[in-house]
Amino acid sequence: MEMEGEAGVVVSGGFNAGRVGVKCGRWNPTTEQVKVLMDLFRAGLRTPSTEQIQRISNHLSFYGKVESKNVFYWFQNHKARERHHKKRRRGSSPDDEAEHQFVISPDCKREAKLNHRSLSCFSEVEERVTWLERPCRDIETLELFPLKAYDLEIEKMRSTRTTTTTEIKELSFFDPPLELRLSFL
Amino acid sequence: MEMEGEAGVVVSGGFNAGRVGVKCGRWNPTTEQVKVLMDLFRAGLRTPSTEQIQRISNHLSFYGKVESKNVFYWFQNHKARERHHKKRRRGSSPDDEAEHQFVISPDCKREAKLNHRSLSCFSEVEERVTWLERPCRDIETLELFPLKAYDLEIEKMRSTRTTTTTEIKELSFFDPPLELRLSFL
DNA sequence: GCAAATTAATGATTTATTCAAG
DNA sequence: CTTGAATAAATCATTAATTTGC
C-alpha cells in the first residue's frame, strides 16, 4: 500500500517531499509553489477559506507533493512573520502594503453585528478588523485558478451564507491523499 | 433535507442542540456530555489525539448531537481556563491536581529526542511536558469506551509509529456528520 | 411572575509563541 | 538562521444565568 507512482510533474530542483520512507520530513515547497503562494499573498489573500485552501493545494500539487495543511500553515506563518518583519524594519517598502484590498460589503457589516464591542474594536486598533474583511468572498483569489463545474456550485452554496460561522466541509476531492480538515478558518 | 428525526436518546433537560433551524448556533453540551468530558479531563487527558477525539465524539453522540471539533475545542478551552483559574485562586483545592497521571514510557522519551532544548523544558517548567505525556497511548482514556473491532486495528496501526508526526486520518466513521479534521493534534 | 436588559460562561477563531527540521 | 509545524494565549461571539423594572 501507499504506492508512490510518481505521476506528478516534479519541476523544481529542491523537491524532496516525495515520500521519505517511513519518517516523512516536513514539507519543502518548490520554487514554483512558493511563487504561487507569494502571488496569492501579495494579491491580498491572508486567511484562505477551506475551499480556497483545497483549490490552492490542488493547484500546487501540480508542481509537487503538497497537502492542505501545508498551505494552511504557510499562510499562517507568512502572515504572522510579515507583520513581525514590518515591525522591525520601520521604513518598509510600500510594495509590501498590498493588504486591505478586500471590500467590506454592507452585508458583511450586517453579519458582523456592529454592536458596541465591534465598533470599539474597529476604531481602536486598525489591525483588529481582520474578522471584518475576511467573511466577504475574496473574489480575486478564486479567479486565479480555473473554476471547474462543481467549483461554481460550491460558490453558489457559499454565497447563500457568508457568515463567519465556519462549517465543516467535505473534501473528498482528488487532492494529495484523502485529506481531512477541521473548520479552522 | 436535513430531517431531524429525533432518533437520539436525549436525556438531559437543557438539551437544545437538536438543530436550531437555519442558523445553527453553537454547540451546547448536555449534562452527561460535560460529565464525560470532565471525567476524561480529570483523568488526566489534556490534548487528545485525532483518534481519541473521534472516539470521544462517537461516545458523546449517544447523548446528543456533537462534532469532533466540539470535543477538540472543549479540551482546548478547558485546559486553558483551568490554568487561568488556578492562577487566580492561590489556595486551590488539591482535588484539581489530577494531572500527570500518564506514564512516560522509555519509547516515548526516545521518540521525543531529549536534546538540550527538551531537557531544559522538562526541568524548567513542569507544565511544559505535555508533549511528553501525550505521544504515549494514554491507556486509561481509551479503556473508558468499549473498543470496537476496528478500534483495535487502529491501535495496532498506531503502535507502529508513536511519533508525534501528526498525520491526516480518514474519519469516515459513523460520527455525527461525515466530519473532517486536520492533523492539529 | 415575566420578559427585557445585563452579566457571566463558554464555545469558536484568530494571533502569538515555541519547537524543531534542514 | 530560515521556516514548516504545533501549541498556547488572547480574543471574539453566542448562549445561559442573573438581575431589574414592571
Coordinates of C-alpha atoms (C1' of nucleotides) in Angstrom, one line a residue:
Chain A
M1 CA 0.0 0.0 0.0
E2 CA 1.0 3.6 -0.5
M3 CA 2.4 3.3 -3.9
E4 CA 4.4 6.3 -4.9
G5 CA 3.5 6.1 -8.5
E6 CA 5.4 9.3 -9.3
A7 CA 2.7 10.5 -11.6
G8 CA 3.5 14.1 -10.5
V9 CA 5.1 16.7 -12.6
V10 CA 8.1 17.4 -10.5
V11 CA 9.7 20.6 -11.8
S12 CA 11.7 22.2 -9.1
G13 CA 15.1 21.0 -8.1
G14 CA 14.9 21.2 -4.4
F15 CA 11.9 18.9 -4.3
N16 CA 12.3 16.2 -1.8
A17 CA 8.9 15.7 -0.4
G18 CA 8.2 12.7 -2.5
R19 CA 7.9 10.4 0.5
V20 CA 10.9 10.0 2.6
G21 CA 10.3 6.4 3.5
V22 CA 8.9 5.8 7.0
K23 CA 9.6 9.0 8.7
C24 CA 8.4 11.7 6.4
G25 CA 10.1 15.0 6.8
R26 CA 8.4 18.3 6.7
W27 CA 7.1 19.9 3.5
N28 CA 9.7 21.6 1.4
P29 CA 7.9 23.7 -1.2
T30 CA 9.2 24.0 -4.7
T31 CA 10.2 27.3 -6.2
E32 CA 7.0 27.4 -8.2
Q33 CA 4.9 26.6 -5.3
V34 CA 6.3 29.4 -3.3
K35 CA 5.9 31.7 -6.2
V36 CA 2.2 30.9 -6.5
L37 CA 1.7 31.3 -2.7
M38 CA 3.5 34.6 -2.8
D39 CA 1.4 35.8 -5.6
L40 CA -1.7 35.0 -3.7
F41 CA -0.4 36.6 -0.6
R42 CA 0.6 39.8 -2.4
A43 CA -2.7 39.8 -4.1
G44 CA -4.2 40.2 -0.6
L45 CA -5.1 36.7 0.5
R46 CA -4.4 36.2 4.1
T47 CA -6.7 33.7 5.5
P48 CA -7.9 31.4 2.8
S49 CA -11.1 29.5 3.4
T50 CA -11.4 25.8 3.4
E51 CA -12.4 25.6 -0.3
Q52 CA -9.7 28.0 -1.2
I53 CA -7.1 26.0 0.6
Q54 CA -8.3 22.9 -1.2
R55 CA -8.1 24.6 -4.5
I56 CA -4.7 26.1 -3.9
S57 CA -3.5 22.8 -2.7
N58 CA -4.8 21.1 -5.8
H59 CA -3.1 23.7 -8.0
L60 CA 0.2 23.4 -6.1
S61 CA 0.1 19.6 -6.3
F62 CA 0.9 20.0 -10.0
Y63 CA 4.4 21.2 -9.1
G64 CA 5.0 18.6 -6.4
K65 CA 3.7 17.0 -3.4
V66 CA 1.7 19.2 -1.0
E67 CA -1.1 18.8 1.5
S68 CA -3.8 21.2 2.5
K69 CA -2.3 21.7 5.9
N70 CA 0.9 22.9 4.3
V71 CA -1.0 25.7 2.5
F72 CA -2.8 26.5 5.7
Y73 CA 0.4 26.7 7.7
W74 CA 2.1 28.7 5.0
F75 CA -0.4 31.4 5.2
Q76 CA -0.5 31.4 8.9
N77 CA 3.3 31.7 9.2
H78 CA 3.7 34.1 6.3
K79 CA 1.1 36.4 7.6
A80 CA 2.5 36.4 11.1
R81 CA 6.1 36.8 10.1
E82 CA 5.4 39.5 7.6
R83 CA 4.0 41.5 10.5
H84 CA 6.9 40.8 12.6
H85 CA 9.3 41.9 10.0
K86 CA 7.3 45.0 9.4
K87 CA 7.7 46.0 13.0
R88 CA 11.4 45.6 12.8
R89 CA 12.1 47.5 9.6
R90 CA 10.5 50.8 10.1
G91 CA 10.9 52.0 6.6
S92 CA 9.3 49.2 4.8
S93 CA 8.9 49.5 1.1
P94 CA 5.3 50.4 0.2
D95 CA 5.3 47.4 -2.0
D96 CA 4.5 45.2 0.9
E97 CA 1.3 47.1 1.6
A98 CA -0.9 45.0 -0.6
E99 CA -3.4 44.3 2.1
H100 CA -6.9 45.5 2.8
Q101 CA -7.8 45.3 -0.8
F102 CA -10.9 43.4 0.0
V103 CA -14.1 45.3 0.1
I104 CA -16.3 45.2 3.1
S105 CA -19.8 44.8 1.8
P106 CA -22.7 46.1 3.8
D107 CA -23.9 42.5 4.1
C108 CA -20.7 41.6 5.9
K109 CA -21.1 44.5 8.2
R110 CA -24.6 43.5 9.0
E111 CA -23.5 39.9 9.6
A112 CA -20.7 41.2 11.8
K113 CA -23.2 42.8 14.1
L114 CA -21.7 46.1 14.7
N115 CA -22.5 46.5 18.3
H116 CA -20.6 48.5 20.8
R117 CA -17.9 45.8 21.1
S118 CA -17.3 45.6 17.4
L119 CA -17.2 49.3 16.9
S120 CA -14.7 49.8 19.6
C121 CA -12.5 47.2 18.1
F122 CA -12.8 48.8 14.8
S123 CA -12.0 52.3 15.8
E124 CA -9.3 51.4 18.3
V125 CA -6.8 49.3 16.6
E126 CA -6.7 49.0 12.9
E127 CA -5.2 45.5 12.9
R128 CA -8.1 44.0 14.6
V129 CA -10.5 44.3 11.7
T130 CA -9.4 41.1 10.1
W131 CA -12.6 39.5 11.0
L132 CA -14.4 42.1 9.1
E133 CA -12.5 41.8 5.8
R134 CA -12.4 38.0 5.8
P135 CA -16.1 37.0 5.6
C136 CA -16.5 38.6 2.2
R137 CA -15.7 36.4 -0.6
D138 CA -12.3 37.4 -1.8
I139 CA -13.0 37.1 -5.5
E140 CA -9.6 37.9 -6.9
T141 CA -8.1 34.9 -5.4
L142 CA -10.7 32.4 -6.6
E143 CA -10.3 33.7 -10.1
L144 CA -6.7 32.8 -10.3
F145 CA -7.5 29.2 -10.8
P146 CA -9.9 27.9 -13.5
L147 CA -13.2 27.2 -11.8
K148 CA -14.4 23.8 -12.6
A149 CA -18.1 22.9 -12.7
Y150 CA -18.5 21.9 -9.2
D151 CA -16.5 24.8 -8.0
L152 CA -19.2 27.0 -9.3
E153 CA -21.7 25.0 -7.4
I154 CA -19.7 25.4 -4.2
E155 CA -19.5 29.1 -4.9
K156 CA -23.3 29.2 -5.1
M157 CA -23.6 27.3 -1.9
R158 CA -21.2 29.6 -0.2
S159 CA -22.9 32.7 -1.3
T160 CA -26.1 31.7 0.5
R161 CA -24.4 32.2 3.8
T162 CA -21.4 34.4 4.0
T163 CA -21.3 34.3 7.7
T164 CA -18.2 33.6 9.6
T165 CA -19.8 30.5 11.2
T166 CA -17.1 28.2 10.0
E167 CA -18.6 25.0 8.8
I168 CA -17.2 21.6 8.3
K169 CA -16.5 20.9 4.6
E170 CA -16.2 17.6 2.9
L171 CA -13.0 17.4 1.0
S172 CA -13.3 14.2 -0.8
F173 CA -11.6 15.6 -3.9
F174 CA -8.6 14.3 -5.7
D175 CA -6.2 16.2 -3.5
P176 CA -2.9 14.6 -2.3
P177 CA -4.3 11.9 0.0
L178 CA -7.9 11.9 1.0
E179 CA -7.4 14.8 3.3
L180 CA -9.4 16.0 6.2
R181 CA -9.5 19.3 7.8
L182 CA -11.3 20.9 10.6
S183 CA -13.2 24.2 10.2
F184 CA -10.3 26.1 11.4
L185 CA -10.6 29.0 9.1
Chain B
M1 CA -33.4 17.7 3.5
E2 CA -31.8 17.6 6.9
M3 CA -34.5 15.7 8.7
E4 CA -34.3 16.0 12.4
G5 CA -35.7 12.6 13.0
E6 CA -35.0 12.8 16.7
A7 CA -33.7 9.3 16.9
G8 CA -31.3 10.4 19.6
V9 CA -31.5 9.4 23.2
V10 CA -31.9 12.8 24.7
V11 CA -31.5 12.5 28.4
S12 CA -30.5 15.8 29.8
G13 CA -33.0 18.6 30.3
G14 CA -31.2 21.5 29.0
F15 CA -30.6 19.9 25.7
N16 CA -31.4 22.1 22.8
A17 CA -28.7 21.4 20.3
G18 CA -31.0 19.4 18.1
R19 CA -30.8 21.7 15.2
V20 CA -31.9 25.2 15.7
G21 CA -33.4 25.7 12.3
V22 CA -31.5 27.5 9.6
K23 CA -28.8 29.3 11.6
C24 CA -27.3 26.6 13.8
G25 CA -26.0 28.1 16.9
R26 CA -23.0 26.9 18.8
W27 CA -22.8 23.5 20.4
N28 CA -24.5 23.3 23.8
P29 CA -23.3 20.2 25.5
T30 CA -25.7 18.1 27.6
T31 CA -25.0 17.4 31.2
E32 CA -23.9 13.9 30.5
Q33 CA -21.6 15.0 27.8
V34 CA -20.0 17.5 30.1
K35 CA -19.7 14.9 32.7
V36 CA -17.9 12.5 30.4
L37 CA -15.6 15.2 29.3
M38 CA -14.9 16.3 32.8
D39 CA -14.1 12.7 33.8
L40 CA -11.7 12.4 30.9
F41 CA -10.1 15.7 31.8
R42 CA -9.7 14.9 35.5
A43 CA -8.4 11.5 34.5
G44 CA -5.5 13.5 33.0
L45 CA -6.4 13.9 29.4
R46 CA -5.4 17.2 28.1
T47 CA -4.7 17.0 24.4
P48 CA -6.5 14.1 22.9
S49 CA -5.2 12.7 19.6
T50 CA -7.3 12.6 16.5
E51 CA -8.4 9.0 17.1
Q52 CA -9.2 9.8 20.7
I53 CA -11.3 12.8 19.7
Q54 CA -13.1 10.7 17.2
R55 CA -13.8 8.1 19.7
I56 CA -14.9 10.5 22.4
S57 CA -17.1 12.2 19.8
N58 CA -18.6 8.9 18.9
H59 CA -19.3 8.2 22.5
L60 CA -20.8 11.6 23.2
S61 CA -23.1 11.4 20.2
F62 CA -25.1 8.9 22.2
Y63 CA -26.2 11.7 24.5
G64 CA -26.9 14.2 21.8
K65 CA -25.5 16.0 18.8
V66 CA -21.8 16.7 18.8
E67 CA -19.0 17.0 16.4
S68 CA -15.3 16.3 16.7
K69 CA -14.4 19.9 16.6
N70 CA -16.5 20.5 19.7
V71 CA -14.5 18.0 21.6
F72 CA -11.3 19.5 20.3
Y73 CA -12.4 23.0 21.4
W74 CA -13.7 21.8 24.7
F75 CA -10.3 20.4 25.7
Q76 CA -8.5 23.5 24.4
N77 CA -10.7 25.8 26.3
H78 CA -11.0 23.8 29.5
K79 CA -7.2 23.3 29.6
A80 CA -6.5 26.9 29.1
R81 CA -9.2 28.1 31.5
E82 CA -8.3 25.7 34.2
R83 CA -4.8 27.2 34.2
H84 CA -6.2 30.7 34.4
H85 CA -8.4 29.9 37.3
K86 CA -5.6 28.2 39.1
K87 CA -3.5 31.4 38.9
R88 CA -6.3 33.3 40.5
R89 CA -7.2 31.1 43.4
R90 CA -3.9 30.6 45.2
G91 CA -5.2 28.0 47.6
S92 CA -6.7 25.7 45.1
S93 CA -8.2 22.5 46.4
P94 CA -5.9 19.6 45.8
D95 CA -8.8 18.0 44.0
D96 CA -8.0 19.9 40.9
E97 CA -4.5 18.4 40.7
A98 CA -5.3 15.3 38.8
E99 CA -2.8 15.7 36.0
H100 CA 0.3 13.9 35.1
Q101 CA -1.0 10.6 35.7
F102 CA 0.1 9.3 32.3
V103 CA 3.2 7.2 32.3
I104 CA 6.1 8.3 30.2
S105 CA 7.4 5.2 28.6
P106 CA 11.1 5.0 27.5
D107 CA 10.0 4.7 23.9
C108 CA 8.3 8.0 24.1
K109 CA 11.3 9.5 25.6
R110 CA 13.4 8.2 22.8
E111 CA 10.9 9.4 20.2
A112 CA 10.8 12.8 21.9
K113 CA 14.5 13.2 21.3
L114 CA 15.7 14.6 24.6
N115 CA 18.1 17.1 23.4
H116 CA 19.2 20.1 25.3
R117 CA 16.1 22.0 24.5
S118 CA 13.7 19.4 25.5
L119 CA 15.6 18.8 28.7
S120 CA 15.5 22.4 29.7
C121 CA 11.8 22.4 29.0
F122 CA 11.3 19.4 31.1
S123 CA 13.2 20.6 34.1
E124 CA 12.3 24.2 34.0
V125 CA 8.6 24.4 33.9
E126 CA 6.5 21.5 34.9
E127 CA 3.7 22.4 32.7
R128 CA 5.7 22.2 29.5
V129 CA 5.9 18.4 29.4
T130 CA 2.6 18.0 27.8
W131 CA 4.3 16.9 24.6
L132 CA 6.0 14.2 26.5
E133 CA 3.0 12.7 28.1
R134 CA 0.8 12.9 25.1
P135 CA 2.5 10.7 22.5
C136 CA 2.3 7.6 24.6
R137 CA -1.0 5.9 24.3
D138 CA -3.0 7.0 27.2
I139 CA -4.5 3.8 28.1
E140 CA -6.8 4.8 30.8
T141 CA -8.7 7.1 28.5
L142 CA -9.1 4.6 25.7
E143 CA -10.3 2.0 28.1
L144 CA -13.2 4.2 29.1
F145 CA -15.0 3.3 26.0
P146 CA -15.6 -0.2 24.7
L147 CA -13.1 -0.9 22.0
K148 CA -14.7 -2.0 18.8
A149 CA -13.1 -4.3 16.4
Y150 CA -11.7 -1.7 14.1
D151 CA -10.5 0.3 17.0
L152 CA -8.2 -2.4 17.9
E153 CA -6.9 -2.4 14.3
I154 CA -6.3 1.3 14.6
E155 CA -4.5 0.7 17.8
K156 CA -2.2 -1.7 16.1
M157 CA -1.6 0.7 13.3
R158 CA -0.8 3.4 15.7
S159 CA 1.6 1.3 17.7
T160 CA 3.8 1.0 14.7
R161 CA 4.7 4.7 14.9
T162 CA 4.1 6.5 18.1
T163 CA 5.8 9.6 16.9
T164 CA 4.2 13.0 17.2
T165 CA 4.3 13.5 13.5
T166 CA 0.6 14.2 13.2
E167 CA -0.9 12.6 10.3
I168 CA -4.0 13.0 8.4
K169 CA -6.6 10.5 9.3
E170 CA -9.6 9.4 7.4
L171 CA -12.6 9.7 9.6
S172 CA -15.4 8.1 7.5
F173 CA -17.0 6.5 10.5
F174 CA -20.5 6.9 11.7
D175 CA -19.8 10.0 13.6
P176 CA -22.2 12.9 13.7
P177 CA -21.8 14.1 10.1
L178 CA -19.1 12.9 7.9
E179 CA -16.5 15.0 9.6
L180 CA -13.1 16.2 8.7
R181 CA -10.3 17.3 10.7
L182 CA -6.8 18.4 10.2
S183 CA -3.9 16.9 11.9
F184 CA -3.9 19.6 14.5
L185 CA -3.2 17.4 17.5
Chain C
dG1 C1' -44.2 36.0 37.8
dC2 C1' -42.3 37.5 33.3
dA3 C1' -39.8 39.5 29.7
dA4 C1' -36.2 42.9 28.6
dA5 C1' -31.6 44.2 29.9
dT6 C1' -27.1 42.9 31.9
dT7 C1' -23.8 39.9 33.2
dA8 C1' -21.3 35.6 33.5
dA9 C1' -19.7 31.2 31.0
dT10 C1' -18.0 29.2 27.5
dG11 C1' -17.9 27.7 22.5
dA12 C1' -15.3 29.1 18.4
dT13 C1' -11.4 31.9 15.9
dT14 C1' -7.5 34.3 15.5
dT15 C1' -2.9 35.6 16.8
dA16 C1' 1.4 34.9 19.2
dT17 C1' 4.9 31.9 20.8
dT18 C1' 7.5 27.8 20.7
dC19 C1' 9.7 23.6 18.8
dA20 C1' 12.4 21.6 15.6
dA21 C1' 13.9 20.2 10.6
dG22 C1' 17.0 21.4 7.0
Chain D
dC1 C1' 19.1 31.1 10.5
dT2 C1' 15.1 30.3 7.9
dT3 C1' 10.7 28.3 8.2
dG4 C1' 7.4 24.4 8.5
dA5 C1' 4.7 22.5 12.2
dA6 C1' 2.4 22.6 16.6
dT7 C1' 0.8 24.6 20.9
dA8 C1' -0.7 28.2 23.9
dA9 C1' -2.7 32.7 24.7
dA10 C1' -5.8 36.2 23.5
dT11 C1' -10.0 37.4 21.6
dC12 C1' -14.5 37.3 19.5
dA13 C1' -19.2 36.0 19.9
dT14 C1' -23.2 33.4 21.5
dT15 C1' -25.8 31.2 24.9
dA16 C1' -27.3 30.6 29.9
dA17 C1' -27.8 32.8 34.2
dT18 C1' -28.9 36.6 36.7
dT19 C1' -30.8 40.9 37.6
dT20 C1' -34.2 44.6 37.2
dG21 C1' -38.5 47.1 36.4
dC22 C1' -43.0 46.4 35.9

